[in-house]
PDB file of C-alpha atoms in Angstrom:
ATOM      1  CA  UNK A   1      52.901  33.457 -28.322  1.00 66.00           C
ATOM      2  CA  UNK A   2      53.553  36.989 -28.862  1.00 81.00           C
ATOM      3  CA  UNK A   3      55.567  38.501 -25.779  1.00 82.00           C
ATOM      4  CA  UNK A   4      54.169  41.933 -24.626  1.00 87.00           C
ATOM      5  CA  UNK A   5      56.567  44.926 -24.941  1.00 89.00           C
ATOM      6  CA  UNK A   6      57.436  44.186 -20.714  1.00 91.00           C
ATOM      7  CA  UNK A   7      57.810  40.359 -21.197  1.00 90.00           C
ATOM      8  CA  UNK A   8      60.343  41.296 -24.020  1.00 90.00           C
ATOM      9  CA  UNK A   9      62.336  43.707 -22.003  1.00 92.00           C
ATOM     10  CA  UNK A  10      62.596  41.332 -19.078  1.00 92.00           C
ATOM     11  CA  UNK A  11      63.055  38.058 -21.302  1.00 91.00           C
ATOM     12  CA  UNK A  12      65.874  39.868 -23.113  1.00 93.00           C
ATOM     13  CA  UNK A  13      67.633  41.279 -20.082  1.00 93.00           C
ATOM     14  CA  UNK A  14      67.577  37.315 -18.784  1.00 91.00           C
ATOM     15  CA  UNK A  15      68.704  35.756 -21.718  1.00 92.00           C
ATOM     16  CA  UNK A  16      71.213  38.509 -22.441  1.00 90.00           C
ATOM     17  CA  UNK A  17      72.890  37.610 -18.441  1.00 90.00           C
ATOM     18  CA  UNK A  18      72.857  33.911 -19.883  1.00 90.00           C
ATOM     19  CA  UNK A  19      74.538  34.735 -23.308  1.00 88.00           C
ATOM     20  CA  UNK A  20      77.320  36.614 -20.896  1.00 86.00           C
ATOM     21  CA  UNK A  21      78.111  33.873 -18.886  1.00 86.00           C
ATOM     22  CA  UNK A  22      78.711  31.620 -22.297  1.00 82.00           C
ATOM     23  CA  UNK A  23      81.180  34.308 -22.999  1.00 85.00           C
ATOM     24  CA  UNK A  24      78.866  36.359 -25.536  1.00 88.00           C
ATOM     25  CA  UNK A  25      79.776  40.426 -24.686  1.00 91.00           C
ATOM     26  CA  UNK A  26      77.128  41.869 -22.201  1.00 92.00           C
ATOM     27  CA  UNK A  27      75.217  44.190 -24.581  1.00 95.00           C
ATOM     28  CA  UNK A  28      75.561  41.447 -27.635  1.00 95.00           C
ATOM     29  CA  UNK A  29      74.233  39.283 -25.537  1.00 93.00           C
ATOM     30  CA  UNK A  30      71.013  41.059 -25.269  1.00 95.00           C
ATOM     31  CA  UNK A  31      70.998  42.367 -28.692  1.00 96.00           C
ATOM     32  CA  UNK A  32      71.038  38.653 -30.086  1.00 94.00           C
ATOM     33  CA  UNK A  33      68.329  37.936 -27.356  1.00 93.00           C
ATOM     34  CA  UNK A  34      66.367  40.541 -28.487  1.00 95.00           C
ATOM     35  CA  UNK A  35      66.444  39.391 -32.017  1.00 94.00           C
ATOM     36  CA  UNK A  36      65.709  35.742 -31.070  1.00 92.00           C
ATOM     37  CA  UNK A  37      62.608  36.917 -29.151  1.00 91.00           C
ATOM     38  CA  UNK A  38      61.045  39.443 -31.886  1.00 89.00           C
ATOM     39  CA  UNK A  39      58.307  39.357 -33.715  1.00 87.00           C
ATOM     40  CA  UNK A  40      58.917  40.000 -36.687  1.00 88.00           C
ATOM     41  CA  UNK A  41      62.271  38.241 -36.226  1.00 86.00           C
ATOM     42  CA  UNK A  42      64.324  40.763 -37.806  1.00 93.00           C
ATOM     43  CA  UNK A  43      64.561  44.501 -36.491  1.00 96.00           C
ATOM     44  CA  UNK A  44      65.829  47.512 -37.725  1.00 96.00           C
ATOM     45  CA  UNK A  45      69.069  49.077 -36.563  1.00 97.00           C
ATOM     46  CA  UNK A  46      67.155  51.982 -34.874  1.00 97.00           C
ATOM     47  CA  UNK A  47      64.612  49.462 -33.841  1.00 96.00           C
ATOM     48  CA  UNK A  48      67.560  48.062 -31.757  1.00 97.00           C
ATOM     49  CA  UNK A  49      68.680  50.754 -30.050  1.00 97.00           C
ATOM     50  CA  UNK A  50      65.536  51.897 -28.903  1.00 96.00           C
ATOM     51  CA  UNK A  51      64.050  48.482 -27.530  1.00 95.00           C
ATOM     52  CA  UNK A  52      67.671  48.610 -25.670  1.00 96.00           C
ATOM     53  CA  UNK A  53      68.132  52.239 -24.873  1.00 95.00           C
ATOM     54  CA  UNK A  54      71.754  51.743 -25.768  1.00 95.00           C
ATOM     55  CA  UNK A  55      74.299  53.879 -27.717  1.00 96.00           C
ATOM     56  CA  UNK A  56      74.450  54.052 -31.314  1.00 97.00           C
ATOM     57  CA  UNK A  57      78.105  53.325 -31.187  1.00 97.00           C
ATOM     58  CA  UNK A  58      77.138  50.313 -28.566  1.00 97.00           C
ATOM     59  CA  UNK A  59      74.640  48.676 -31.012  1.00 97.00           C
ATOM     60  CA  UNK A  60      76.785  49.121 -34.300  1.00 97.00           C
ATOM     61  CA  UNK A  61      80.037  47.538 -32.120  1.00 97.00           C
ATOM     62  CA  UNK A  62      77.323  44.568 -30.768  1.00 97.00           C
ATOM     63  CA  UNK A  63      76.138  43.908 -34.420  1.00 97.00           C
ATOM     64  CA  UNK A  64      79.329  43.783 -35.704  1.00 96.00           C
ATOM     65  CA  UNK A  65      80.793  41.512 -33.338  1.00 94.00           C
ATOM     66  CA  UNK A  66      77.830  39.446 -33.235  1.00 94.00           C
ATOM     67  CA  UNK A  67      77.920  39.203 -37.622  1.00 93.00           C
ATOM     68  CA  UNK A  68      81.779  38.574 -37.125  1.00 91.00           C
ATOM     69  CA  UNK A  69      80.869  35.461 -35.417  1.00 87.00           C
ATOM     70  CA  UNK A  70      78.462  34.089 -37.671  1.00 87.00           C
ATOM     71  CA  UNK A  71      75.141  34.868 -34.825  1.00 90.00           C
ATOM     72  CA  UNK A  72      73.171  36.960 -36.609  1.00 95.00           C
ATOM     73  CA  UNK A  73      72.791  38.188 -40.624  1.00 94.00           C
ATOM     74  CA  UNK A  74      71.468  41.258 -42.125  1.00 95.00           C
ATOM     75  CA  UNK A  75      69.065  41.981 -45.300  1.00 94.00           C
ATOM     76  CA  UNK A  76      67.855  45.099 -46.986  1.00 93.00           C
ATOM     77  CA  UNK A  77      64.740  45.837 -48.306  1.00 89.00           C
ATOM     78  CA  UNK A  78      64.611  47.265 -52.270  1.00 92.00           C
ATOM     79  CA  UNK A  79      63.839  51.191 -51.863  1.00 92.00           C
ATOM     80  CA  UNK A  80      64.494  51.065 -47.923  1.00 91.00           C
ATOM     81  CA  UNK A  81      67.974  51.984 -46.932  1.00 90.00           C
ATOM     82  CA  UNK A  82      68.043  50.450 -43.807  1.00 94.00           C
ATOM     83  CA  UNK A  83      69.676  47.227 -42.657  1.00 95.00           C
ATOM     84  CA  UNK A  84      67.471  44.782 -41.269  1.00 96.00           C
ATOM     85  CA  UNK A  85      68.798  42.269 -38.821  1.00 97.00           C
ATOM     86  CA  UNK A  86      68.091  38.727 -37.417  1.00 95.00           C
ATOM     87  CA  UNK A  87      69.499  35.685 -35.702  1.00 93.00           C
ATOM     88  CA  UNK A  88      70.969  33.188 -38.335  1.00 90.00           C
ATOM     89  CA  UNK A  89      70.703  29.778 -36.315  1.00 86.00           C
ATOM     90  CA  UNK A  90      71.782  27.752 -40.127  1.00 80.00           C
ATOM     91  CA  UNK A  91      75.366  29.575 -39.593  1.00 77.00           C
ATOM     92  CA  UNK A  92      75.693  28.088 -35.833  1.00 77.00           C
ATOM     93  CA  UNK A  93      75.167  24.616 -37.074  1.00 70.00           C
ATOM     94  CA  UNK A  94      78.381  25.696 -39.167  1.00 66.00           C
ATOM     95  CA  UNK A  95      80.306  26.776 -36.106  1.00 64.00           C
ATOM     96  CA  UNK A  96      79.859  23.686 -33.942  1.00 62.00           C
ATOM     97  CA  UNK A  97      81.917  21.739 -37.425  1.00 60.00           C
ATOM     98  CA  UNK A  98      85.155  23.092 -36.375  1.00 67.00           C
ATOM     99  CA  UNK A  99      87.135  20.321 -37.572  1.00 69.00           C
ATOM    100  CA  UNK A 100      89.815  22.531 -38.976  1.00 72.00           C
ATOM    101  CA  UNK A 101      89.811  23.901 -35.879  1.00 76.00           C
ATOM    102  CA  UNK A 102      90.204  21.035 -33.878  1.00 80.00           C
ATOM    103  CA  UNK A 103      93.370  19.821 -36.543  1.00 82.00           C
ATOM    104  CA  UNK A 104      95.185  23.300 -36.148  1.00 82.00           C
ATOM    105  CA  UNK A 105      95.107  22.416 -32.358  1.00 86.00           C
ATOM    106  CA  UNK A 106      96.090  18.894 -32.377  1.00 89.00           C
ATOM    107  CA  UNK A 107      99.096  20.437 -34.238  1.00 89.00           C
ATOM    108  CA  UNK A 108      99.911  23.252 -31.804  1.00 89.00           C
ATOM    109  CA  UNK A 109      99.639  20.602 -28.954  1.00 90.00           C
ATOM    110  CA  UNK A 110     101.654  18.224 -31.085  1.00 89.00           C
ATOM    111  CA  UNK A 111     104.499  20.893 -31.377  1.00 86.00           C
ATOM    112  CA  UNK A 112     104.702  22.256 -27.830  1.00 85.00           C
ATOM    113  CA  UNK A 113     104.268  18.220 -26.921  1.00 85.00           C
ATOM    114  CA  UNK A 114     107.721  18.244 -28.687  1.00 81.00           C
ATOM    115  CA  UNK A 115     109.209  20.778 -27.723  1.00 77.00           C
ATOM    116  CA  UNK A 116     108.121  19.936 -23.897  1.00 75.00           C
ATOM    117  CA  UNK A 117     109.845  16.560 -24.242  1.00 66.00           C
ATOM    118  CA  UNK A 118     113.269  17.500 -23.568  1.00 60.00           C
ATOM    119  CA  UNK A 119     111.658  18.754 -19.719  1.00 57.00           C
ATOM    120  CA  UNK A 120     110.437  14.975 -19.617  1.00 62.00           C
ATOM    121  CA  UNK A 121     106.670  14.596 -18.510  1.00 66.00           C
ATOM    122  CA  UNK A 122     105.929  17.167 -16.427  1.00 76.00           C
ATOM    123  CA  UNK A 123     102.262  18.241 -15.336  1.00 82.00           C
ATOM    124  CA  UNK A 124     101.392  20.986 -17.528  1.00 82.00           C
ATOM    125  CA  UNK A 125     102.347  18.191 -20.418  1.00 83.00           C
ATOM    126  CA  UNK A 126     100.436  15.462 -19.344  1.00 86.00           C
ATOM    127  CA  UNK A 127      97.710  18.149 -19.187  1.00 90.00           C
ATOM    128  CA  UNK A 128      98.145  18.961 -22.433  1.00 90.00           C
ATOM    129  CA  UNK A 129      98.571  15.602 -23.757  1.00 92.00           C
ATOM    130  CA  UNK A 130      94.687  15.028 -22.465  1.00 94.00           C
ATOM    131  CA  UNK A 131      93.444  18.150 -23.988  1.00 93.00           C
ATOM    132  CA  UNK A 132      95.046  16.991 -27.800  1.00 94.00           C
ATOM    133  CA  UNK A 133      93.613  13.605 -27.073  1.00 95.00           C
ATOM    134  CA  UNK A 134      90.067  15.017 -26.537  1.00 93.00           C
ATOM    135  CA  UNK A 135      90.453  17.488 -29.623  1.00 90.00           C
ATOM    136  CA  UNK A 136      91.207  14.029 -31.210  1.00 91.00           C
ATOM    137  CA  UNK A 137      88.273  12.572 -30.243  1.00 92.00           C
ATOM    138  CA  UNK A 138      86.161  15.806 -31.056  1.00 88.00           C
ATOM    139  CA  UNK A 139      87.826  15.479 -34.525  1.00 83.00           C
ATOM    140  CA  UNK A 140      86.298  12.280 -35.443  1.00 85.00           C
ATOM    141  CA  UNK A 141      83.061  11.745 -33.687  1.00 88.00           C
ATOM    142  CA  UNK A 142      81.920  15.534 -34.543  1.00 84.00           C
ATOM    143  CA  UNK A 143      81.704  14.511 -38.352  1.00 81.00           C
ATOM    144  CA  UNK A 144      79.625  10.972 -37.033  1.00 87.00           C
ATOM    145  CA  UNK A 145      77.623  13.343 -35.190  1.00 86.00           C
ATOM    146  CA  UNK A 146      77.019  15.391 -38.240  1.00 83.00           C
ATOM    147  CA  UNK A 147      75.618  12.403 -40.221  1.00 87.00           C
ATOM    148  CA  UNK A 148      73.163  11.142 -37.821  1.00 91.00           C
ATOM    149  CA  UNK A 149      71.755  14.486 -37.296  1.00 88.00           C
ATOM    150  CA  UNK A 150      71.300  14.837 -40.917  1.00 89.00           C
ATOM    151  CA  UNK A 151      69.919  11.174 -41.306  1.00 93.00           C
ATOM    152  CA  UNK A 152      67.149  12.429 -38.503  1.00 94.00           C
ATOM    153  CA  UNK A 153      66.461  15.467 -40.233  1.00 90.00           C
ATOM    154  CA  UNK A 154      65.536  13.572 -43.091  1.00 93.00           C
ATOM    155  CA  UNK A 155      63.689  11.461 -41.373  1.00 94.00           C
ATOM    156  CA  UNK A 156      61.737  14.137 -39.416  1.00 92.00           C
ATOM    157  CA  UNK A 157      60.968  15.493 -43.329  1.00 91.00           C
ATOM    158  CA  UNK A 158      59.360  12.477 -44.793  1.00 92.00           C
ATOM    159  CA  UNK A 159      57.284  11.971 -41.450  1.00 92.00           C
ATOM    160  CA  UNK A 160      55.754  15.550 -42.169  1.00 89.00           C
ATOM    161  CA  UNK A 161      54.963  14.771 -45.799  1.00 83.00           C
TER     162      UNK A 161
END
């Protein structure tokens, strides 16, 4: 369904208040909302900042933040200079494996653990001691998590064939 030019302003401006309250910036938020709902799904850099009626400076900070995080991608087009942009959902499967992640923190928790000890168990460790527990658990079931998804995937595949 092709949204009309009013549907996509509203749709953006709602999805970009949702993408703020999961922490995305304000105006990112809508730019990456704006490139989920186009059609074609990737827009020029001027194409941007018109559909938002934002500052240059605005969109080029957005787009950068939002490629620094592995949300969106850009391409360019032989004998076009211009940077074409679009959402890149294959890199936010990436992000959710944070295992490294989740092992650096178990480590910093570890340490301050430690280091806490000689204050015996006081709230803010047992607090602690929960949240390293949980990045634990995060740190083995993510991978399971990752195998069954891929195991359905497959499976989804051969069903289409």
């Amino acid at each position: 369904m092709k949204l009309t030019e009013e549907e996509l302003q509203y749709e953006t401006e709602n999805l970009g208040l949702v993408l703020d309250e999961l922490g995305i910036t304000p105006m990112a938020g809508r730019v990456l909302a704006y490139l989920m709902l186009s059609d074609p799904p990737h827009r020029s850099f001027d194409e941007i900042v018109d559909h938002l009626q934002a500052s240059k400076s605005t969109i080029s900070t957005s787009l950068k933040y939002l490629g620094q995080i592995d949300m969106i991608r850009y391409k360019t087009i032989p004998g076009d200079r211009r940077r074409y942009f679009s959402v890149a959902p294959d890199r936010w499967i990436a992000q959710i494996n944070v295992h490294d992640k989740f092992r650096a923190m178990v480590g910093i928790l570890n340490r301050v653990l430690e280091l806490r000890s000689a204050n015996d168990k006081d709230e803010l460790a047992s607090s602690l001691e929960e949240v390293r527990d949980m990045y634990l658990y995060f740190e083995t079931e993510i991978p399971k998590m990752f195998e069954r998804w891929e195991k359905i995937k497959k499976e989804r595949r051969e069903q289409l064939k």
